[in-house]
Coordinates of C-alpha atoms in Angstrom, one line a residue:
X19 CA -133.8 80.8 -107.6
X20 CA -130.9 80.5 -105.4
X21 CA -130.6 82.4 -101.4
X22 CA -128.7 85.7 -103.2
X23 CA -131.0 86.0 -106.4
X24 CA -133.6 85.6 -104.3
X25 CA -132.5 88.8 -101.8
X26 CA -131.8 90.3 -105.1
X27 CA -134.9 90.0 -106.3
X28 CA -136.6 91.5 -103.7
X29 CA -134.3 94.7 -103.4
X30 CA -135.3 94.9 -107.2
X31 CA -132.5 94.3 -108.8
X32 CA -130.9 93.3 -112.5
X33 CA -130.8 89.6 -111.9
X34 CA -128.1 89.5 -114.7
X35 CA -125.6 90.8 -111.5
X36 CA -126.7 88.2 -109.9
X37 CA -123.6 86.0 -111.5
X38 CA -121.3 88.3 -110.3
X39 CA -120.9 87.2 -106.6
X40 CA -119.3 83.9 -106.1
X41 CA -120.2 82.0 -102.5
X42 CA -116.9 80.1 -100.5
X43 CA -119.1 77.2 -99.0
X44 CA -118.4 76.2 -95.2
X45 CA -120.8 74.0 -94.0
X46 CA -118.8 73.7 -90.4
X47 CA -119.9 77.4 -89.6
X48 CA -123.1 78.6 -87.9
X49 CA -124.5 75.1 -88.5
X50 CA -128.3 75.2 -86.8
X51 CA -131.2 73.1 -87.6
X52 CA -132.7 76.2 -89.9
X53 CA -130.6 77.8 -92.9
X54 CA -129.0 80.0 -90.8
X55 CA -125.5 79.9 -93.1
X56 CA -127.4 80.5 -96.6
X57 CA -129.4 83.2 -95.1
X58 CA -126.1 85.6 -93.6
X59 CA -124.0 84.6 -96.9
X60 CA -127.3 85.7 -98.6
X61 CA -127.5 89.4 -96.8
X62 CA -124.1 89.8 -97.1
X63 CA -123.8 88.8 -100.8
X64 CA -126.7 90.4 -102.0
X65 CA -125.2 93.9 -100.0
X66 CA -121.7 93.4 -101.4
X67 CA -123.6 93.2 -105.0
X68 CA -125.6 96.6 -104.1
X69 CA -122.4 98.3 -103.0
X70 CA -120.7 97.1 -105.9
X71 CA -123.3 98.7 -108.4
X72 CA -123.6 102.1 -106.4
X73 CA -119.3 102.1 -106.7
X74 CA -120.3 101.3 -110.8
X75 CA -123.1 103.8 -111.0
X76 CA -120.1 106.2 -109.5
X77 CA -118.0 105.8 -111.9
X78 CA -115.6 103.0 -110.9
X79 CA -113.9 101.2 -114.1
X80 CA -114.0 97.7 -115.3
X81 CA -118.2 98.1 -114.9
X82 CA -119.7 95.9 -111.3
X83 CA -116.5 94.6 -109.7
X84 CA -116.9 90.7 -109.1
X85 CA -116.9 89.7 -105.6
X86 CA -116.7 86.3 -103.7
X87 CA -118.6 85.9 -100.5
X88 CA -116.9 84.0 -97.9
X89 CA -119.3 81.6 -95.3
X90 CA -116.6 82.1 -92.6
X91 CA -116.1 85.5 -92.8
X92 CA -119.6 85.7 -92.7
X93 CA -119.7 84.1 -89.9
X94 CA -117.3 86.1 -88.1
X95 CA -119.2 89.3 -89.1
X96 CA -122.4 87.6 -87.6
X97 CA -120.4 86.7 -83.9
X98 CA -118.5 90.4 -84.4
X99 CA -119.1 91.0 -80.6
X100 CA -117.2 87.0 -79.6
X101 CA -114.2 88.5 -81.3
X102 CA -113.8 91.8 -79.7
X103 CA -112.0 92.8 -76.2
X104 CA -113.1 95.8 -74.7
X105 CA -109.9 96.6 -72.0
X106 CA -108.9 92.7 -72.4
X107 CA -112.4 91.4 -71.4
X108 CA -115.1 90.2 -73.2
X109 CA -118.1 92.0 -73.7
X110 CA -121.4 91.2 -71.5
X111 CA -124.3 90.3 -74.6
X112 CA -126.7 89.2 -72.1
X113 CA -127.9 90.6 -68.2
X114 CA -128.6 88.3 -65.7
X115 CA -132.1 88.4 -66.0
X116 CA -132.2 88.2 -70.0
X117 CA -132.8 84.7 -70.0
X118 CA -135.4 81.8 -71.0
X119 CA -137.7 81.0 -67.6
X120 CA -139.8 78.0 -67.5
X121 CA -143.6 78.8 -67.0
X122 CA -146.6 76.6 -65.1
X123 CA -147.6 76.0 -68.8
X124 CA -144.5 76.3 -71.0
X125 CA -141.2 79.2 -71.1
X126 CA -141.2 82.6 -71.4
X127 CA -137.9 84.6 -72.6
X128 CA -137.4 88.3 -71.1
X129 CA -134.7 91.3 -72.1
X130 CA -133.2 93.3 -69.7
X131 CA -130.3 94.2 -70.9
X132 CA -130.8 98.3 -70.4
X133 CA -131.6 99.4 -66.6
X134 CA -135.1 100.1 -67.5
X135 CA -136.4 97.3 -68.7
X136 CA -135.0 95.7 -66.1
X137 CA -136.5 98.1 -63.7
X138 CA -139.6 97.5 -65.5
X139 CA -139.8 93.8 -65.1
X140 CA -138.9 93.8 -61.6
X141 CA -141.9 96.3 -61.2
X142 CA -144.0 94.2 -63.0
X143 CA -143.9 91.2 -61.1
X144 CA -144.1 93.4 -57.8
X145 CA -140.2 93.0 -57.0
X146 CA -138.1 96.0 -56.0
X147 CA -136.2 97.8 -58.8
X148 CA -132.8 97.7 -56.5
X149 CA -132.8 93.7 -56.0
X150 CA -129.0 92.6 -56.6
X151 CA -129.0 90.1 -59.9
X152 CA -128.6 87.0 -57.7
X153 CA -131.6 87.9 -55.4
X154 CA -133.6 88.8 -58.6
X155 CA -133.0 85.5 -60.6
X156 CA -134.0 83.4 -57.6
X157 CA -136.7 85.5 -57.0
X158 CA -138.3 85.9 -60.9
X159 CA -137.3 82.4 -61.7
X160 CA -139.7 81.0 -58.7
X161 CA -142.8 83.9 -59.9
X162 CA -142.7 83.0 -63.2
X163 CA -142.8 79.0 -62.1
X164 CA -146.1 79.3 -60.8
X165 CA -147.9 81.4 -63.9
X166 CA -149.1 81.4 -67.7
X167 CA -146.3 82.1 -70.3
X168 CA -148.9 84.5 -72.2
X169 CA -150.3 86.6 -68.8
X170 CA -146.6 87.2 -67.9
X171 CA -145.8 88.8 -71.6
X172 CA -148.9 90.7 -71.2
X173 CA -148.0 91.6 -67.8
X174 CA -144.3 93.0 -68.5
X175 CA -145.7 94.2 -71.5
X176 CA -148.2 96.3 -70.0
X177 CA -145.5 97.5 -67.3
X178 CA -143.1 98.9 -71.0
X179 CA -140.9 96.2 -70.8
X180 CA -139.9 93.1 -72.8
X181 CA -141.0 89.5 -72.7
X182 CA -142.2 87.0 -74.8
X183 CA -144.0 83.8 -74.4
X184 CA -142.7 80.3 -76.5
X185 CA -144.8 79.6 -79.3
X186 CA -144.8 77.0 -82.2
X187 CA -144.4 78.1 -85.7
X188 CA -147.6 76.8 -86.1
X189 CA -148.7 79.3 -83.2
X190 CA -147.0 81.9 -84.5
X191 CA -148.3 81.8 -88.3
X192 CA -151.6 81.3 -87.2
X193 CA -151.3 84.6 -84.8
X194 CA -152.6 87.7 -86.4
X195 CA -149.3 89.0 -86.1
X196 CA -147.6 86.0 -88.1
X197 CA -150.0 86.5 -90.9
X198 CA -149.4 90.4 -91.0
X199 CA -145.9 89.7 -90.8
X200 CA -146.3 87.0 -94.1
X201 CA -148.3 89.3 -95.8
X202 CA -145.2 91.4 -96.4
X203 CA -141.9 92.0 -99.2
X204 CA -138.7 90.9 -96.8
X205 CA -137.8 94.5 -97.8
X206 CA -140.2 97.0 -98.5
X207 CA -139.1 100.0 -101.0
X208 CA -140.9 103.1 -102.1
X209 CA -140.6 106.5 -103.5
X210 CA -142.4 109.4 -101.6
X211 CA -142.1 112.4 -104.5
X212 CA -140.9 113.6 -107.2
X213 CA -137.8 115.2 -106.3
X214 CA -134.9 115.5 -109.0
X215 CA -132.3 112.7 -109.8
X216 CA -129.1 112.6 -107.7
X217 CA -126.2 113.1 -108.6
X218 CA -123.3 112.3 -107.1
X219 CA -119.8 114.5 -106.5
X220 CA -116.9 113.1 -109.0
X221 CA -114.4 111.0 -107.0
X222 CA -110.5 112.7 -108.1
X223 CA -108.6 110.1 -110.0
X224 CA -106.3 110.1 -107.1
X225 CA -108.6 108.6 -104.4
X226 CA -107.8 105.3 -105.6
X227 CA -110.1 102.6 -105.2
X228 CA -113.6 103.8 -104.7
X229 CA -115.5 103.0 -101.8
X230 CA -119.4 103.4 -103.2
X231 CA -121.3 105.6 -100.3
X232 CA -117.9 108.0 -99.9
X233 CA -119.5 111.3 -99.5
X234 CA -122.9 110.3 -98.2
X235 CA -123.7 111.4 -95.0
X236 CA -125.9 109.1 -92.5
X237 CA -127.5 110.1 -89.7
X238 CA -127.7 107.3 -87.3
X239 CA -131.2 106.8 -85.2
X240 CA -131.0 103.2 -84.8
X241 CA -130.0 101.2 -81.5
X242 CA -129.2 97.8 -80.6
X243 CA -127.6 95.5 -82.9
X244 CA -129.8 95.3 -86.4
X245 CA -129.7 99.1 -87.2
X246 CA -125.8 100.1 -85.5
X247 CA -124.9 96.6 -87.9
X248 CA -126.5 98.7 -91.1
X249 CA -124.9 102.0 -90.6
X250 CA -121.5 100.5 -89.5
X251 CA -122.0 98.4 -93.2
X252 CA -122.2 102.3 -95.0
X253 CA -119.8 103.7 -93.0
X254 CA -117.1 101.1 -94.2
X255 CA -118.1 101.3 -97.1
X256 CA -117.0 105.4 -96.8
X257 CA -120.2 107.0 -95.8
X258 CA -119.7 109.5 -92.9
X259 CA -122.4 108.4 -90.1
X260 CA -123.2 110.1 -87.4
X261 CA -124.9 107.8 -84.6
X262 CA -127.3 110.6 -82.7
X263 CA -128.8 109.2 -79.2
X264 CA -130.8 110.7 -76.7
X265 CA -129.2 111.6 -73.2
X266 CA -131.1 110.2 -71.0
X267 CA -131.3 106.5 -73.0
X268 CA -127.3 106.0 -73.6
X269 CA -126.5 102.9 -75.2
X270 CA -124.7 99.8 -73.9
X271 CA -121.0 100.2 -73.7
X272 CA -120.4 97.3 -75.0
X273 CA -122.6 96.9 -77.7
X274 CA -122.0 100.8 -78.7
X275 CA -118.3 99.6 -79.5
X276 CA -119.0 96.8 -81.1
X277 CA -121.5 98.6 -83.7
X278 CA -120.0 101.7 -83.6
X279 CA -116.5 101.4 -85.6
X280 CA -116.2 104.0 -88.6
X281 CA -118.8 106.3 -86.8
X282 CA -119.3 109.6 -84.7
X283 CA -121.6 109.7 -82.0
X284 CA -123.3 112.1 -80.0
X285 CA -126.2 112.7 -77.7
X286 CA -129.4 115.1 -79.0
X287 CA -132.6 115.6 -77.1
X288 CA -135.3 116.0 -79.5
X289 CA -137.7 117.2 -76.9
X290 CA -135.6 120.6 -76.4
X291 CA -133.8 121.3 -79.0
X292 CA -135.4 120.7 -82.5
X293 CA -132.9 123.1 -84.4
X294 CA -130.0 120.9 -83.6
X295 CA -131.3 118.6 -85.5
X296 CA -133.0 120.1 -88.6
X297 CA -129.5 121.5 -88.9
X298 CA -127.9 118.1 -89.2
X299 CA -130.8 116.9 -91.7
X300 CA -130.4 119.7 -93.8
X301 CA -127.0 118.1 -94.6
X302 CA -127.8 114.6 -94.3
X303 CA -128.3 111.7 -98.0
X304 CA -129.9 109.3 -95.3
X305 CA -131.4 109.2 -92.2
X306 CA -131.9 105.7 -90.7
X307 CA -134.0 104.9 -87.8
X308 CA -134.7 101.8 -85.2
X309 CA -137.1 102.5 -83.2
X310 CA -140.6 101.2 -82.6
X311 CA -142.5 102.3 -85.2
X312 CA -144.0 105.7 -84.5
X313 CA -142.4 106.7 -81.3
X314 CA -140.3 109.3 -83.6
X315 CA -143.3 110.4 -86.0
X316 CA -144.0 113.1 -83.0
X317 CA -141.1 114.8 -83.5
X318 CA -141.2 114.8 -88.1
X319 CA -139.5 111.9 -88.1
X320 CA -141.8 109.7 -90.2
X321 CA -140.2 109.0 -93.9
X322 CA -142.9 111.5 -95.3
X323 CA -142.5 114.4 -93.1
X324 CA -138.3 114.0 -93.5
X325 CA -138.6 114.2 -97.0
X326 CA -140.7 117.0 -97.0
X327 CA -138.3 118.8 -94.9
X328 CA -135.5 117.4 -97.3
X329 CA -136.3 116.2 -100.7
X330 CA -133.9 113.9 -102.2
X331 CA -133.7 112.1 -99.0
X332 CA -133.5 108.4 -98.2
X333 CA -135.3 107.1 -95.0
X334 CA -134.2 103.5 -93.8
X335 CA -136.2 102.4 -90.8
X336 CA -136.0 98.4 -89.6
X337 CA -138.5 97.6 -86.2
X338 CA -138.3 94.3 -84.2
X339 CA -142.0 93.1 -85.3
X340 CA -143.4 95.4 -88.6
X341 CA -144.6 98.5 -88.1
X342 CA -148.6 96.8 -88.6
X343 CA -150.1 94.3 -86.6
X344 CA -150.9 94.2 -83.2
X345 CA -147.7 94.3 -82.3
X346 CA -145.9 96.9 -83.9
X347 CA -145.9 99.1 -81.1
X348 CA -144.0 96.3 -79.2
X349 CA -140.5 96.1 -78.1
X350 CA -138.5 93.2 -79.6
X351 CA -135.1 92.1 -79.2
X352 CA -133.1 89.2 -81.6
X353 CA -133.7 86.8 -78.5
X354 CA -137.4 87.1 -78.2
X355 CA -138.1 87.4 -81.9
X356 CA -136.7 83.9 -81.9
X357 CA -139.0 82.3 -79.1
X358 CA -142.1 84.5 -80.7
X359 CA -142.0 83.3 -83.9
X360 CA -141.2 79.9 -83.6
X361 CA -136.9 79.4 -84.2
X362 CA -136.7 78.4 -80.6
X363 CA -138.5 76.1 -80.7
X364 CA -137.4 74.6 -83.5
X365 CA -134.0 74.7 -82.6
X366 CA -134.3 73.6 -79.4
X367 CA -135.2 69.8 -77.8
X368 CA -138.2 68.6 -76.4
X369 CA -137.3 69.3 -72.9
X370 CA -136.2 72.8 -73.7
X371 CA -136.2 75.8 -76.4
X372 CA -133.0 77.0 -78.6
X373 CA -131.4 79.6 -80.2
X374 CA -129.6 80.5 -83.5
X375 CA -126.1 80.3 -83.3
X376 CA -125.4 83.7 -83.7
X377 CA -128.2 86.4 -83.8
X378 CA -128.9 86.7 -87.1
X379 CA -132.2 88.1 -87.4
X380 CA -130.5 91.0 -85.5
X381 CA -126.9 91.1 -88.5
X382 CA -128.9 89.9 -91.4
X383 CA -131.8 92.5 -91.1
X384 CA -129.1 94.8 -90.6
X385 CA -127.7 93.9 -94.0
X386 CA -130.6 93.8 -95.5
X387 CA -131.3 97.3 -94.5
X388 CA -127.7 98.8 -95.9
X389 CA -128.1 97.0 -99.2
X390 CA -132.0 98.9 -99.5
X391 CA -130.1 101.6 -98.9
X392 CA -127.2 101.3 -101.5
X393 CA -129.7 100.1 -104.0
X394 CA -132.7 103.2 -103.4
X395 CA -129.0 105.4 -104.0
X396 CA -128.1 104.0 -107.3
X397 CA -132.3 104.1 -108.2
X398 CA -132.5 107.5 -107.2
X399 CA -129.0 108.3 -109.3
X400 CA -131.5 106.7 -112.2
X401 CA -134.9 108.6 -111.4
X402 CA -135.1 110.8 -108.9
X403 CA -137.5 110.4 -106.1
X404 CA -137.3 110.6 -102.1
X405 CA -137.2 106.9 -101.3
X406 CA -138.1 105.0 -98.4
X407 CA -136.5 101.3 -96.8
X408 CA -138.4 98.8 -94.3
X409 CA -137.6 96.0 -92.3
X410 CA -138.5 93.9 -89.4
X411 CA -136.5 91.3 -87.8
X412 CA -140.3 89.1 -87.5
X413 CA -140.2 89.0 -91.5
X414 CA -136.2 88.3 -91.4
X415 CA -137.3 84.9 -89.4
X416 CA -140.3 84.6 -91.4
X417 CA -138.3 84.1 -94.2
X418 CA -135.6 81.5 -92.6
X419 CA -138.3 79.7 -90.7
X420 CA -140.8 79.0 -94.0
X421 CA -137.7 77.9 -95.6
X422 CA -137.5 80.0 -98.4
X423 CA -133.7 79.2 -99.0
X424 CA -132.6 76.7 -100.9
X425 CA -131.0 73.5 -99.6
X426 CA -128.0 73.9 -98.3
X427 CA -125.4 71.0 -96.7
X428 CA -126.4 69.1 -94.7
X429 CA -129.3 69.0 -96.8
X430 CA -132.7 70.7 -95.5
X431 CA -134.6 67.2 -95.5
X432 CA -131.7 65.6 -93.0
X433 CA -132.1 69.0 -90.9
X434 CA -135.5 68.5 -90.8
X435 CA -136.1 64.9 -90.0
X436 CA -133.4 65.2 -87.0
X437 CA -135.7 68.2 -85.5
X438 CA -138.9 66.1 -86.0
X439 CA -137.4 63.7 -84.4
X440 CA -136.0 66.0 -81.6
X441 CA -132.6 64.9 -82.2
X442 CA -129.5 67.4 -81.7
X443 CA -127.9 69.4 -84.9
X444 CA -125.6 67.2 -86.9
X445 CA -121.8 66.7 -84.6
X446 CA -119.8 68.8 -87.4
X447 CA -118.6 70.9 -84.1
X448 CA -117.3 68.6 -82.2
X449 CA -115.3 67.1 -85.3
X450 CA -113.8 70.1 -86.0
X451 CA -112.8 70.7 -82.4
X452 CA -111.2 66.8 -82.5
X453 CA -109.1 67.9 -86.0
X454 CA -108.2 71.7 -84.3
X455 CA -107.0 69.6 -80.8
X456 CA -104.9 67.4 -83.4
X457 CA -103.5 70.0 -85.0
X458 CA -100.1 71.0 -82.6
X459 CA -99.5 74.2 -84.3
X460 CA -102.7 75.5 -84.2
X461 CA -103.1 79.3 -82.5
X462 CA -106.8 80.9 -82.2
X463 CA -107.3 83.6 -84.2
X464 CA -106.0 87.4 -82.0
X465 CA -109.6 88.9 -80.7
X466 CA -109.2 92.9 -81.4
X467 CA -109.3 95.5 -78.9
X468 CA -111.2 98.3 -78.6
X469 CA -111.9 101.2 -76.4
X470 CA -115.4 102.4 -75.6
X471 CA -116.3 105.2 -77.4
X472 CA -116.4 108.7 -75.7
X473 CA -119.7 110.4 -75.3
X474 CA -118.1 113.7 -74.9
X475 CA -121.4 115.9 -77.2
X476 CA -123.8 117.3 -75.8
X477 CA -127.1 118.3 -77.2
X478 CA -126.7 121.0 -79.5
X479 CA -122.9 120.0 -80.5
X480 CA -123.8 117.6 -82.3
X481 CA -122.4 118.3 -85.8
X482 CA -120.9 117.2 -89.4
X483 CA -117.2 117.0 -89.0
X484 CA -116.9 116.4 -86.1
X485 CA -119.1 116.1 -83.2
X486 CA -116.3 115.4 -80.3
X487 CA -116.0 112.0 -79.9
X488 CA -113.3 109.7 -81.1
X489 CA -113.4 107.4 -84.3
X490 CA -113.5 103.9 -82.9
X491 CA -110.7 103.0 -85.7
X492 CA -108.6 104.2 -83.3
X493 CA -108.8 100.7 -81.2
X494 CA -105.6 98.6 -81.7
X495 CA -105.4 95.3 -82.3
X496 CA -102.9 93.0 -83.2
X497 CA -101.8 91.2 -86.4
X498 CA -104.3 88.1 -86.9
X499 CA -102.5 84.8 -87.1
X500 CA -103.2 82.5 -89.4
X501 CA -104.6 78.6 -88.9
X502 CA -101.4 77.2 -89.4
X503 CA -100.1 79.8 -86.5
X504 CA -98.0 82.2 -88.9
X505 CA -99.0 86.2 -89.0
X506 CA -101.4 86.1 -91.6
X507 CA -98.9 88.4 -94.6
X508 CA -100.0 92.0 -95.4
X509 CA -101.6 92.1 -92.3
X510 CA -100.9 95.8 -90.4
X511 CA -101.8 96.6 -87.3
X512 CA -103.6 100.3 -87.5
X513 CA -102.5 103.1 -86.2
X514 CA -103.7 104.5 -82.8
X515 CA -105.0 107.7 -82.2
X516 CA -106.8 108.7 -84.9
X517 CA -109.3 111.8 -85.1
X518 CA -112.9 111.7 -86.5
X519 CA -112.0 112.3 -90.3
X520 CA -112.9 108.5 -90.8
X521 CA -110.3 107.8 -93.4
X522 CA -110.8 104.6 -94.7
X523 CA -108.7 101.9 -94.3
X524 CA -106.2 100.6 -96.9
X525 CA -107.6 98.6 -99.6
X526 CA -106.4 94.7 -99.1
X527 CA -104.4 93.7 -102.8
X528 CA -105.0 91.4 -104.7
X529 CA -109.5 92.0 -104.0
X530 CA -112.0 93.6 -105.9
X531 CA -114.1 96.2 -104.5
X532 CA -116.8 94.5 -103.2
X533 CA -115.0 91.9 -101.8
X534 CA -112.5 94.8 -99.7
X535 CA -115.8 96.8 -98.1
X536 CA -117.6 93.3 -97.5
X537 CA -115.5 91.1 -96.1
X538 CA -116.9 90.2 -93.2
X539 CA -118.5 93.2 -91.5
X540 CA -116.1 93.6 -89.2
X541 CA -114.5 97.2 -88.8
X542 CA -111.0 96.2 -90.0
X543 CA -111.5 95.0 -93.1
X544 CA -107.6 93.4 -92.7
X545 CA -109.2 91.3 -89.9
X546 CA -108.3 87.9 -91.8
X547 CA -106.3 89.1 -94.6
X548 CA -103.7 87.1 -95.9
X549 CA -103.6 83.8 -96.5
X550 CA -105.8 81.7 -94.1
X551 CA -106.9 78.3 -95.3
X552 CA -108.3 77.6 -91.8
X553 CA -110.6 80.1 -91.8
X554 CA -114.2 78.4 -91.6
X555 CA -112.3 76.6 -88.5
X556 CA -111.1 79.6 -86.6
X557 CA -114.0 81.4 -86.8
X558 CA -116.1 78.1 -86.0
X559 CA -113.3 77.4 -82.7
X560 CA -112.9 80.8 -82.0
X561 CA -116.3 81.1 -80.1

């Protein structure tokens, strides 16, 4: 069973359909000791297949369209923030206090990108919350050097912060949480009630190429990366996605831009305006949540409670550590899950932990969640029932680190041998740079330019059909060059100033529906349009 077949089987899909997806392998991208490239292509490929299946179910001519997943395009999607420019600058990925720290007996990773997590980290260590960054880095480093890693983990967690001590894969597998995660399926799916089968609105012949999620409304109650990637994918597939954030806990602006293309966004205080949410829920087809398990239950947002008020709903949930085990309620992020599950130990050296070449747990889990939603919609149209889909970063990490995927060049045996010796990964990147340097006509890919989303909506004004937020697709980007420095034929610059009508971009010529909607997970499906023979190299070098 290859990687896409494995994911597709977990999603409950017809095994015969996997023959409709081909893969263009590019061994030079997403290089790591663990099979990150295979995982990424499997997640995107399964999502593309789920989209194609839903399109066929809704009447797309010719049955389930065939598609091709290009590793280079997938790598671009998994590193989307590296291609983004906001006002000409690169986005901020990690704050100064979000990093690995050496402790008295090992390493600990903290996450302090959000202001409230930064404040709680400093408070847990007895430091003033308003300490300037440079001084805070020195002070935290000095303090942690004399403390045990597990002690830091528990102290920061108790204060409401985010920190995880480095564990080996064996330590994680032996832990209670590790065992709980390993015992669950990669994607959990189920039926909540016996509501009637979903009937999709007919698509007029004038609509042209069918985007499979056209006409569906998605309430996006997610944060950070994984959940917003899932809902961004649904938006690219034609869904009307409304992201709702609490007014007192705004998303990081750069992160919001990167994952917000194609969506509307609004703020809504559930503690004082439940009626506004109920109005939104009454017209929603899908609700996606990405907060810690149980944290939204008091608002009546558990899957069963939502389905009871809106029969026929699809409820999708994701979390960092899973909705089970002793860590179910803990805060977590991709970087912390890598450290806690042993991935950082596998990707590092004897001197220092490492990291994956992308935030692959976030992006991979996001595509898995989107695929689960698409499959749930297809199954609803056949068998009815409100549906739920659930994923967790730690479960995706278990799949990756357990080497459930088949060998992917360079061979897993070679990777494992090098890892056991503490040697660095194969030097394909250096060879790639050398080839690029020797190519006189080489021009790196043009980055996309975006504006930060307007946050004009306030509690009570969030509504379908327009919420005061300008469509992210008004972002301006230059045409992408090809590997030989020429402009890609057929590439167009999106018009500036579009409103929030979410009119899809035109499909690329000579591509199937699956390829058009999921080329690489980027907001502009024309990002790498046209002929690009060196796409894999472009993606790698543009880091």
